[in-house]
Amino acid sequence: MKIHEYQARQLLLDAGVPVPRGEMVESVAAAQSAARALFASGSRQVVVKAQVHAGGRGKAGFVKLVRTVDEAVDAATFMLGNRMVSVQTGPEGIEVHKLLIADAVEIAHEYYVAVLVDRGSRTNMLIASAEGGMDIEHVAATRPEAIIRMPLDPVRGIAPYQAREVAIRLGFRGKAVAQASDLISRLCTLHRSLDASMVEINPLVLTPPTSSDPDGKVMAIDAKFAFDENALWRHAEVEQLADPQEADPAESRAHEFGLSYIRLDGNIGCLVNGAGLAMGTMDIIKLHGGDPANFLDVGGSASEQAVTEAFRIILSDERVEGVLVNIFGGIMQCDRIARAIVGAARTVGFRVPLVVRLEGTNVAEARTILEAAKSDIPVMQTASDLSDAARKIVAAVGAGAAA
Ligand code: ADP
Ligand code: MG
């Protein structure tokens, strides 16, 4: 589960990590008064930032530094009125409903710091770089030596000497070392105590020296946090930060009906019971040269209504050019699926080829139901086994694309 920057900033602030002053707003008028308040209380520059669950905002033009209230209003009007297209959104872009209006800090240098669960090394990993900012992906891809990786003890978390070592390797000097290592330690603690899968600060900045801070000040000016959904039950405070406006509507609907649904990039919709079988189905589609449009596990005991909803979700995705139903009836009875298929044909309508492979409990009854419905659902074919099913749907979709 992802949260917004403005929410992550609050968590950082509560954990004692310095962030610039700022306020979340949802309208141009509110952006105007937030900017006015910042300028009135001494800000020389203000930053207007889109609050969306996607990065790459700076390069997309959705992070704007402004010097007057009027400029803030223009930036807010633009961001709330246009979809943001960044490297992380896909060409259709995403709507922006919320903005962060914050104090713009002067930046002497931008760093990158993150803590994530690293499956490769099977532990939490602190990752840092002195070359933070908007090109970190490029740095990571071309100069991996510029990225510091520090594995963390899963039980003890970060030790003070480790935080200090990273701060020094990043190039912090003087009083900034203590500030940076303190911030790094707090970030590691936050990652662990909130069961986050990732906490990322990019950029972490050092401000230019002033008479009161001769070594500069260390601050977090962007924050991206993601949480382990399996641990949300013990973090009500995190769960309530979910923003329904940011969720994929199909994924939210699936969740409501107890279906596990994840959108993918292909064109073959899959309806399967059991996560393992769903993964196997996706693999076999790939093996036969196709591309799954989704992962969908209706579970062991889905009702007919939930299965109908599953069809509705799959068919509402306009990229879907064919549907493969693969059910192994254990607890799930095949006749229930068959009835749901007939019901879905009636209420939703199949506009694309459908291949059905059923096996297990009540399969004979299910076959009879499907056989009787064949003339009503001309796009339907049945398959004898999984390979046959995969071959048939890949061929049907290929034929559709060629036509
Ligand atoms: P994203 O990672 O989505 O591009 P960031 O919040 O990192 O968005 O902003 C992009 C860039 O904008 C930062 O690297 C930084 O240079 C500048 N920036 C962002 N927030 C501030 C701020 N509060 N003060 C000054 N500069 C900022
Ligand atoms: Mg950033």
Tab-separated table of C-alpha atoms and ligand atoms in Angstrom:
chain	number	residue	atom	x	y	z
A	1	MET	CA	0.000	0.000	0.000
A	2	LYS	CA	1.329	3.381	-1.002
A	3	ILE	CA	0.733	6.711	0.710
A	4	HIS	CA	1.175	10.307	-0.414
A	5	GLU	CA	4.226	12.463	0.147
A	6	TYR	CA	2.274	14.784	2.461
A	7	GLN	CA	1.361	11.809	4.651
A	8	ALA	CA	4.886	10.381	4.641
A	9	ARG	CA	6.191	13.825	5.634
A	10	GLN	CA	3.910	13.741	8.672
A	11	LEU	CA	5.249	10.309	9.667
A	12	LEU	CA	8.794	11.632	9.259
A	13	LEU	CA	7.994	14.713	11.296
A	14	ASP	CA	6.473	12.564	14.070
A	15	ALA	CA	9.669	10.494	14.037
A	16	GLY	CA	11.807	13.605	14.442
A	17	VAL	CA	13.027	14.002	10.861
A	18	PRO	CA	13.133	17.615	9.646
A	19	VAL	CA	10.946	18.470	6.621
A	20	PRO	CA	10.070	21.909	5.171
A	21	ARG	CA	6.841	23.545	6.350
A	22	GLY	CA	3.894	22.722	4.148
A	23	GLU	CA	0.214	21.964	3.786
A	24	MET	CA	-1.919	19.651	1.658
A	25	VAL	CA	-4.705	21.333	-0.326
A	26	GLU	CA	-7.430	20.131	-2.674
A	27	SER	CA	-8.441	23.276	-4.551
A	28	VAL	CA	-6.873	26.262	-6.257
A	29	ALA	CA	-8.395	28.592	-3.642
A	30	ALA	CA	-6.860	26.578	-0.802
A	31	ALA	CA	-3.525	26.499	-2.653
A	32	GLN	CA	-3.679	30.272	-2.893
A	33	SER	CA	-4.217	30.774	0.816
A	34	ALA	CA	-1.562	28.202	1.746
A	35	ALA	CA	0.974	29.937	-0.515
A	36	ARG	CA	-0.046	33.352	0.809
A	37	ALA	CA	0.484	32.159	4.404
A	38	LEU	CA	3.953	30.786	3.576
A	39	PHE	CA	5.071	33.972	1.803
A	40	ALA	CA	3.655	36.095	4.641
A	41	SER	CA	5.669	34.165	7.190
A	42	GLY	CA	8.987	34.578	5.430
A	43	SER	CA	9.236	32.024	2.594
A	44	ARG	CA	11.163	33.485	-0.348
A	45	GLN	CA	10.156	30.607	-2.619
A	46	VAL	CA	7.352	28.098	-2.393
A	47	VAL	CA	6.989	24.741	-4.100
A	48	VAL	CA	3.710	23.372	-5.512
A	49	LYS	CA	3.772	19.555	-5.766
A	50	ALA	CA	1.190	17.142	-7.146
A	51	GLN	CA	0.249	14.478	-4.580
A	52	VAL	CA	-0.196	11.269	-6.532
A	53	HIS	CA	0.918	7.700	-6.060
A	54	ALA	CA	3.553	7.958	-8.776
A	55	GLY	CA	7.016	9.417	-8.970
A	56	GLY	CA	8.813	11.326	-11.698
A	57	ARG	CA	6.726	14.395	-10.892
A	58	GLY	CA	9.588	16.858	-11.222
A	59	LYS	CA	10.391	15.880	-14.799
A	60	ALA	CA	6.686	15.766	-15.673
A	61	GLY	CA	6.293	19.423	-14.633
A	62	PHE	CA	4.247	18.599	-11.543
A	63	VAL	CA	6.727	20.042	-9.038
A	64	LYS	CA	6.992	23.800	-9.508
A	65	LEU	CA	9.008	26.366	-7.616
A	66	VAL	CA	7.207	29.709	-7.440
A	67	ARG	CA	8.091	33.181	-6.195
A	68	THR	CA	4.643	34.764	-5.894
A	69	VAL	CA	1.116	33.820	-4.849
A	70	ASP	CA	-0.042	34.327	-8.456
A	71	GLU	CA	2.541	31.855	-9.725
A	72	ALA	CA	1.393	29.381	-7.080
A	73	VAL	CA	-2.191	29.801	-8.305
A	74	ASP	CA	-1.088	29.203	-11.916
A	75	ALA	CA	0.835	26.061	-10.940
A	76	ALA	CA	-2.077	24.747	-8.865
A	77	THR	CA	-4.555	25.451	-11.688
A	78	PHE	CA	-2.347	23.592	-14.142
A	79	MET	CA	-1.781	20.578	-11.891
A	80	LEU	CA	-5.405	20.156	-10.818
A	81	GLY	CA	-6.598	20.647	-14.397
A	82	ASN	CA	-4.267	18.311	-16.285
A	83	ARG	CA	-3.424	14.636	-16.074
A	84	MET	CA	0.134	13.944	-15.034
A	85	VAL	CA	2.087	11.789	-17.464
A	86	SER	CA	5.427	10.634	-16.062
A	87	VAL	CA	7.743	7.680	-16.645
A	88	GLN	CA	5.854	5.908	-13.876
A	89	THR	CA	2.252	6.461	-15.044
A	90	GLY	CA	1.890	5.124	-18.567
A	91	PRO	CA	0.836	7.344	-21.496
A	92	GLU	CA	-2.756	7.826	-20.268
A	93	GLY	CA	-1.448	9.631	-17.155
A	94	ILE	CA	-3.270	10.094	-13.854
A	95	GLU	CA	-5.575	12.711	-12.393
A	96	VAL	CA	-4.295	14.994	-9.665
A	97	HIS	CA	-6.685	15.694	-6.777
A	98	LYS	CA	-4.309	16.928	-4.094
A	99	LEU	CA	-1.354	19.290	-3.894
A	100	LEU	CA	1.325	19.967	-1.351
A	101	ILE	CA	2.203	23.630	-0.907
A	102	ALA	CA	5.537	23.775	0.912
A	103	ASP	CA	8.410	26.016	1.736
A	104	ALA	CA	11.125	25.745	-0.921
A	105	VAL	CA	14.484	25.204	0.701
A	106	GLU	CA	17.809	26.251	-0.746
A	107	ILE	CA	19.738	23.207	-1.835
A	108	ALA	CA	23.517	22.795	-1.708
A	109	HIS	CA	23.393	19.091	-2.539
A	110	GLU	CA	20.810	16.317	-3.185
A	111	TYR	CA	21.283	12.805	-1.727
A	112	TYR	CA	19.296	9.592	-1.924
A	113	VAL	CA	18.429	7.435	1.111
A	114	ALA	CA	16.045	4.481	1.265
A	115	VAL	CA	15.366	1.402	3.329
A	116	LEU	CA	13.706	-1.559	1.676
A	117	VAL	CA	13.149	-5.262	2.042
A	118	ASP	CA	15.793	-6.820	-0.178
A	119	ARG	CA	14.752	-10.283	-1.283
A	120	GLY	CA	18.143	-10.948	-2.852
A	121	SER	CA	19.974	-10.683	0.458
A	122	ARG	CA	16.931	-11.655	2.531
A	123	THR	CA	17.196	-8.694	4.834
A	124	ASN	CA	16.386	-5.026	5.149
A	125	MET	CA	18.783	-2.937	3.144
A	126	LEU	CA	19.795	0.666	3.612
A	127	ILE	CA	20.542	2.217	0.233
A	128	ALA	CA	22.156	5.611	-0.148
A	129	SER	CA	23.840	7.746	-2.740
A	130	ALA	CA	25.516	11.130	-2.871
A	131	GLU	CA	24.001	11.504	-6.327
A	132	GLY	CA	20.347	11.766	-5.367
A	133	GLY	CA	17.666	13.746	-7.156
A	134	MET	CA	15.726	13.205	-10.301
A	135	ASP	CA	18.354	11.092	-12.102
A	136	ILE	CA	18.876	8.405	-9.463
A	137	GLU	CA	17.535	5.634	-11.748
A	138	HIS	CA	20.147	6.561	-14.341
A	139	VAL	CA	22.909	6.601	-11.714
A	140	ALA	CA	21.826	3.179	-10.430
A	141	ALA	CA	21.751	1.744	-13.943
A	142	THR	CA	25.027	3.139	-15.204
A	143	ARG	CA	27.222	3.597	-12.122
A	144	PRO	CA	26.257	1.056	-9.464
A	145	GLU	CA	29.434	1.944	-7.522
A	146	ALA	CA	27.796	5.304	-6.710
A	147	ILE	CA	25.163	3.445	-4.667
A	148	ILE	CA	25.980	2.473	-1.073
A	149	ARG	CA	24.250	-0.694	0.147
A	150	MET	CA	24.267	-1.510	3.856
A	151	PRO	CA	22.438	-4.681	5.006
A	152	LEU	CA	20.653	-4.216	8.326
A	153	ASP	CA	20.276	-6.692	11.135
A	154	PRO	CA	16.629	-7.821	10.966
A	155	VAL	CA	16.316	-7.900	14.759
A	156	ARG	CA	18.519	-5.073	15.998
A	157	GLY	CA	17.941	-2.719	13.089
A	158	ILE	CA	20.617	-0.142	12.391
A	159	ALA	CA	23.580	0.340	14.728
A	160	PRO	CA	24.755	3.922	15.354
A	161	TYR	CA	28.179	3.224	13.794
A	162	GLN	CA	26.507	2.039	10.585
A	163	ALA	CA	24.444	5.211	10.251
A	164	ARG	CA	27.577	7.274	10.884
A	165	GLU	CA	29.588	5.310	8.355
A	166	VAL	CA	26.956	5.863	5.660
A	167	ALA	CA	26.747	9.586	6.490
A	168	ILE	CA	30.515	9.919	6.121
A	169	ARG	CA	30.645	7.868	2.921
A	170	LEU	CA	27.937	10.162	1.522
A	171	GLY	CA	30.358	13.046	2.091
A	172	PHE	CA	28.704	14.807	5.014
A	173	ARG	CA	31.185	16.783	7.123
A	174	GLY	CA	31.227	18.638	10.454
A	175	LYS	CA	27.918	18.986	12.257
A	176	ALA	CA	26.060	17.641	9.219
A	177	VAL	CA	27.409	14.128	9.958
A	178	ALA	CA	25.424	13.906	13.187
A	179	GLN	CA	22.321	15.334	11.491
A	180	ALA	CA	22.546	12.905	8.587
A	181	SER	CA	23.281	9.829	10.713
A	182	ASP	CA	20.460	10.737	13.079
A	183	LEU	CA	18.082	11.053	10.131
A	184	ILE	CA	19.253	7.743	8.640
A	185	SER	CA	18.752	5.936	11.979
A	186	ARG	CA	15.269	7.358	12.382
A	187	LEU	CA	14.376	6.325	8.848
A	188	CYS	CA	15.532	2.745	9.507
A	189	THR	CA	13.525	2.620	12.742
A	190	LEU	CA	10.435	3.947	10.972
A	191	HIS	CA	10.788	1.323	8.242
A	192	ARG	CA	10.839	-1.455	10.805
A	193	SER	CA	8.284	-0.169	13.293
A	194	LEU	CA	5.653	0.500	10.611
A	195	ASP	CA	6.262	-2.727	8.658
A	196	ALA	CA	7.041	-0.662	5.593
A	197	SER	CA	8.229	-2.426	2.474
A	198	MET	CA	10.028	0.742	1.425
A	199	VAL	CA	10.764	4.189	2.795
A	200	GLU	CA	12.579	6.440	0.366
A	201	ILE	CA	13.814	10.008	0.670
A	202	ASN	CA	14.876	11.427	-2.670
A	203	PRO	CA	16.188	13.956	-2.382
A	204	LEU	CA	17.546	14.272	1.086
A	205	VAL	CA	19.122	17.705	0.966
A	206	LEU	CA	21.914	19.647	2.572
A	207	THR	CA	21.227	23.388	2.662
A	208	PRO	CA	23.979	25.936	2.068
A	209	PRO	CA	25.968	27.080	5.133
A	210	THR	CA	24.589	30.011	7.126
A	211	SER	CA	25.896	31.748	10.223
A	212	SER	CA	23.595	29.690	12.455
A	213	ASP	CA	24.302	26.426	10.566
A	214	PRO	CA	27.887	26.656	9.286
A	215	ASP	CA	27.760	23.056	8.017
A	216	GLY	CA	24.277	23.387	6.528
A	217	LYS	CA	21.028	21.680	7.518
A	218	VAL	CA	19.964	18.166	6.529
A	219	MET	CA	16.304	17.786	5.489
A	220	ALA	CA	13.943	15.417	3.699
A	221	ILE	CA	12.194	17.183	0.821
A	222	ASP	CA	10.523	14.226	-0.859
A	223	ALA	CA	9.253	11.013	0.733
A	224	LYS	CA	7.839	7.876	-0.793
A	225	PHE	CA	6.608	5.152	1.566
A	226	ALA	CA	5.027	1.779	0.799
A	227	PHE	CA	3.682	-0.683	3.354
A	228	ASP	CA	3.334	-4.424	3.572
A	229	GLU	CA	-0.411	-5.038	3.190
A	230	ASN	CA	-0.177	-8.266	5.148
A	231	ALA	CA	0.907	-6.281	8.200
A	232	LEU	CA	-1.741	-3.550	7.981
A	233	TRP	CA	-3.892	-5.272	10.589
A	234	ARG	CA	-1.438	-4.127	13.232
A	235	HIS	CA	-1.125	-0.558	11.924
A	236	ALA	CA	-4.562	1.043	11.924
A	237	GLU	CA	-2.797	4.420	11.796
A	238	VAL	CA	-1.239	3.452	8.462
A	239	GLU	CA	-4.292	1.714	7.017
A	240	GLN	CA	-6.364	4.876	7.404
A	241	LEU	CA	-3.890	6.736	5.163
A	242	ALA	CA	-5.080	4.778	2.110
A	243	ASP	CA	-6.461	7.105	-0.546
A	244	PRO	CA	-9.368	5.498	-2.445
A	245	GLN	CA	-9.009	8.132	-5.187
A	246	GLU	CA	-5.598	6.701	-6.041
A	247	ALA	CA	-6.600	3.046	-6.109
A	248	ASP	CA	-7.241	1.255	-9.379
A	249	PRO	CA	-11.086	1.151	-9.441
A	250	ALA	CA	-11.084	-2.440	-10.725
A	251	GLU	CA	-8.734	-3.542	-7.948
A	252	SER	CA	-10.915	-1.855	-5.288
A	253	ARG	CA	-14.066	-3.509	-6.643
A	254	ALA	CA	-12.346	-6.879	-6.674
A	255	HIS	CA	-11.266	-6.333	-3.072
A	256	GLU	CA	-14.875	-5.618	-2.080
A	257	PHE	CA	-15.956	-8.993	-3.478
A	258	GLY	CA	-13.056	-10.867	-1.891
A	259	LEU	CA	-11.284	-11.441	-5.207
A	260	SER	CA	-7.518	-11.061	-5.608
A	261	TYR	CA	-7.086	-9.083	-8.800
A	262	ILE	CA	-3.966	-7.509	-10.218
A	263	ARG	CA	-3.889	-5.761	-13.571
A	264	LEU	CA	-1.080	-6.713	-15.931
A	265	ASP	CA	-0.085	-5.533	-19.382
A	266	GLY	CA	-1.282	-8.323	-21.703
A	267	ASN	CA	-4.567	-8.987	-23.514
A	268	ILE	CA	-5.756	-12.376	-22.200
A	269	GLY	CA	-8.026	-12.045	-19.186
A	270	CYS	CA	-7.718	-14.904	-16.686
A	271	LEU	CA	-10.276	-16.184	-14.205
A	272	VAL	CA	-8.816	-18.852	-11.972
A	273	ASN	CA	-9.345	-20.286	-8.496
A	274	GLY	CA	-6.315	-20.432	-6.248
A	275	ALA	CA	-3.214	-18.264	-6.382
A	276	GLY	CA	-0.913	-21.103	-7.392
A	277	LEU	CA	-3.184	-22.185	-10.228
A	278	ALA	CA	-3.508	-18.550	-11.309
A	279	MET	CA	0.273	-18.248	-11.543
A	280	GLY	CA	0.486	-21.567	-13.371
A	281	THR	CA	-2.183	-20.367	-15.802
A	282	MET	CA	-0.282	-17.167	-16.479
A	283	ASP	CA	2.904	-19.158	-17.068
A	284	ILE	CA	1.253	-21.497	-19.506
A	285	ILE	CA	-0.325	-18.628	-21.444
A	286	LYS	CA	3.167	-17.145	-21.764
A	287	LEU	CA	4.572	-20.526	-22.765
A	288	HIS	CA	2.156	-20.617	-25.674
A	289	GLY	CA	3.100	-17.118	-26.780
A	290	GLY	CA	0.273	-15.142	-25.149
A	291	ASP	CA	0.247	-12.372	-22.577
A	292	PRO	CA	-2.020	-12.349	-19.502
A	293	ALA	CA	-4.027	-9.153	-18.891
A	294	ASN	CA	-4.461	-9.855	-15.213
A	295	PHE	CA	-4.013	-12.134	-12.279
A	296	LEU	CA	-7.397	-13.047	-10.843
A	297	ASP	CA	-7.959	-15.540	-8.078
A	298	VAL	CA	-11.633	-15.999	-7.214
A	299	GLY	CA	-10.651	-18.067	-4.195
A	300	GLY	CA	-11.926	-21.411	-3.017
A	301	SER	CA	-15.438	-20.466	-2.063
A	302	ALA	CA	-16.480	-17.478	-4.166
A	303	SER	CA	-20.224	-17.022	-4.617
A	304	GLU	CA	-21.831	-16.983	-8.045
A	305	GLN	CA	-22.243	-13.239	-7.601
A	306	ALA	CA	-18.522	-12.779	-6.901
A	307	VAL	CA	-17.641	-14.798	-9.993
A	308	THR	CA	-20.023	-12.710	-12.104
A	309	GLU	CA	-18.316	-9.624	-10.701
A	310	ALA	CA	-14.962	-11.150	-11.648
A	311	PHE	CA	-16.143	-11.441	-15.261
A	312	ARG	CA	-17.421	-7.880	-15.144
A	313	ILE	CA	-14.009	-6.652	-13.949
A	314	ILE	CA	-12.091	-8.605	-16.597
A	315	LEU	CA	-14.432	-7.561	-19.413
A	316	SER	CA	-14.428	-3.900	-18.423
A	317	ASP	CA	-10.729	-3.787	-19.281
A	318	GLU	CA	-10.749	-2.719	-22.915
A	319	ARG	CA	-7.351	-4.308	-23.559
A	320	VAL	CA	-8.814	-7.755	-22.950
A	321	GLU	CA	-9.135	-9.580	-26.285
A	322	GLY	CA	-9.891	-13.027	-24.894
A	323	VAL	CA	-10.727	-14.710	-21.602
A	324	LEU	CA	-9.413	-17.964	-20.207
A	325	VAL	CA	-11.331	-19.580	-17.371
A	326	ASN	CA	-9.348	-22.243	-15.570
A	327	ILE	CA	-11.051	-23.802	-12.565
A	328	PHE	CA	-10.034	-26.797	-10.589
A	329	GLY	CA	-13.048	-27.559	-8.448
A	330	GLY	CA	-12.169	-28.642	-4.952
A	331	ILE	CA	-14.217	-26.610	-2.538
A	332	MET	CA	-15.261	-24.494	-5.500
A	333	GLN	CA	-17.909	-26.384	-7.407
A	334	CYS	CA	-17.597	-26.340	-11.172
A	335	ASP	CA	-21.336	-25.985	-11.683
A	336	ARG	CA	-21.247	-22.709	-9.774
A	337	ILE	CA	-18.659	-21.401	-12.228
A	338	ALA	CA	-20.693	-22.697	-15.159
A	339	ARG	CA	-23.790	-20.900	-13.872
A	340	ALA	CA	-21.759	-17.743	-13.345
A	341	ILE	CA	-20.486	-17.941	-16.938
A	342	VAL	CA	-24.037	-18.246	-18.238
A	343	GLY	CA	-25.137	-15.444	-15.915
A	344	ALA	CA	-22.247	-13.214	-16.970
A	345	ALA	CA	-23.021	-13.832	-20.643
A	346	ARG	CA	-26.536	-12.609	-19.936
A	347	THR	CA	-25.736	-9.627	-17.704
A	348	VAL	CA	-22.287	-8.552	-18.904
A	349	GLY	CA	-22.040	-10.076	-22.368
A	350	PHE	CA	-18.924	-11.658	-23.851
A	351	ARG	CA	-17.596	-9.523	-26.675
A	352	VAL	CA	-14.355	-11.544	-26.957
A	353	PRO	CA	-13.421	-15.231	-27.306
A	354	LEU	CA	-13.833	-17.296	-24.164
A	355	VAL	CA	-12.108	-20.594	-23.425
A	356	VAL	CA	-13.273	-22.612	-20.434
A	357	ARG	CA	-11.415	-25.432	-18.768
A	358	LEU	CA	-13.148	-26.983	-15.768
A	359	GLU	CA	-12.105	-29.999	-13.766
A	360	GLY	CA	-13.087	-31.416	-10.385
A	361	THR	CA	-16.154	-31.287	-8.153
A	362	ASN	CA	-19.459	-31.359	-10.077
A	363	VAL	CA	-17.707	-31.127	-13.435
A	364	ALA	CA	-20.291	-33.297	-15.213
A	365	GLU	CA	-23.098	-31.030	-14.137
A	366	ALA	CA	-21.041	-28.009	-15.184
A	367	ARG	CA	-20.431	-29.456	-18.653
A	368	THR	CA	-24.148	-30.026	-19.099
A	369	ILE	CA	-24.878	-26.402	-18.162
A	370	LEU	CA	-22.250	-25.088	-20.593
A	371	GLU	CA	-23.344	-27.427	-23.370
A	372	ALA	CA	-26.910	-26.163	-23.030
A	373	ALA	CA	-25.708	-22.557	-23.171
A	374	LYS	CA	-23.385	-22.974	-26.143
A	375	SER	CA	-25.777	-21.475	-28.674
A	376	ASP	CA	-26.288	-18.435	-26.422
A	377	ILE	CA	-22.530	-17.905	-26.037
A	378	PRO	CA	-21.090	-18.395	-29.536
A	379	VAL	CA	-17.666	-17.047	-28.488
A	380	MET	CA	-17.218	-19.915	-26.015
A	381	GLN	CA	-15.019	-22.956	-26.525
A	382	THR	CA	-14.293	-25.636	-23.956
A	383	ALA	CA	-10.890	-27.189	-23.406
A	384	SER	CA	-9.895	-30.630	-22.234
A	385	ASP	CA	-6.831	-29.601	-20.228
A	386	LEU	CA	-4.727	-26.592	-19.384
A	387	SER	CA	-2.370	-26.791	-22.385
A	388	ASP	CA	-5.307	-27.208	-24.726
A	389	ALA	CA	-6.973	-24.201	-23.082
A	390	ALA	CA	-3.886	-22.021	-23.383
A	391	ARG	CA	-3.379	-22.993	-27.032
A	392	LYS	CA	-7.020	-22.273	-27.856
A	393	ILE	CA	-7.138	-18.838	-26.232
A	394	VAL	CA	-3.802	-17.761	-27.721
A	395	ALA	CA	-5.000	-18.874	-31.168
A	396	ALA	CA	-8.370	-17.166	-30.747
A	397	VAL	CA	-6.798	-13.882	-29.668
A	398	GLY	CA	-4.190	-14.090	-32.426
A	399	ALA	CA	-6.936	-14.689	-34.996
A	400	GLY	CA	-8.847	-11.695	-33.644
A	401	ALA	CA	-5.755	-9.478	-33.897
A	402	ALA	CA	-5.023	-10.639	-37.445
A	403	ALA	CA	-8.595	-10.007	-38.627
B	1	ADP	P1	9.773	13.608	-7.835
B	1	ADP	O1	10.705	12.670	-7.149
B	1	ADP	O2	8.400	13.033	-7.990
B	1	ADP	O3	10.319	14.148	-9.114
B	1	ADP	P2	10.534	15.597	-5.814
B	1	ADP	O4	9.761	15.939	-4.612
B	1	ADP	O5	11.771	14.791	-5.591
B	1	ADP	O6	9.563	14.895	-6.870
B	1	ADP	O7	10.897	16.940	-6.527
B	1	ADP	C1	11.726	17.034	-7.673
B	1	ADP	C2	12.808	18.077	-7.454
B	1	ADP	O8	12.207	19.319	-7.109
B	1	ADP	C3	13.742	17.741	-6.291
B	1	ADP	O9	14.815	16.925	-6.707
B	1	ADP	C4	14.188	19.121	-5.866
B	1	ADP	O10	15.287	19.549	-6.652
B	1	ADP	C5	12.995	20.001	-6.161
B	1	ADP	N1	12.198	20.202	-4.920
B	1	ADP	C6	11.201	19.435	-4.457
B	1	ADP	N2	10.722	19.889	-3.275
B	1	ADP	C7	11.455	20.973	-2.976
B	1	ADP	C8	11.489	21.905	-1.872
B	1	ADP	N3	10.638	21.788	-0.827
B	1	ADP	N4	12.400	22.885	-1.918
B	1	ADP	C9	13.246	23.003	-2.954
B	1	ADP	N5	13.278	22.177	-3.990
B	1	ADP	C10	12.403	21.181	-4.035
B	2	MG	MG	11.871	12.664	-5.570
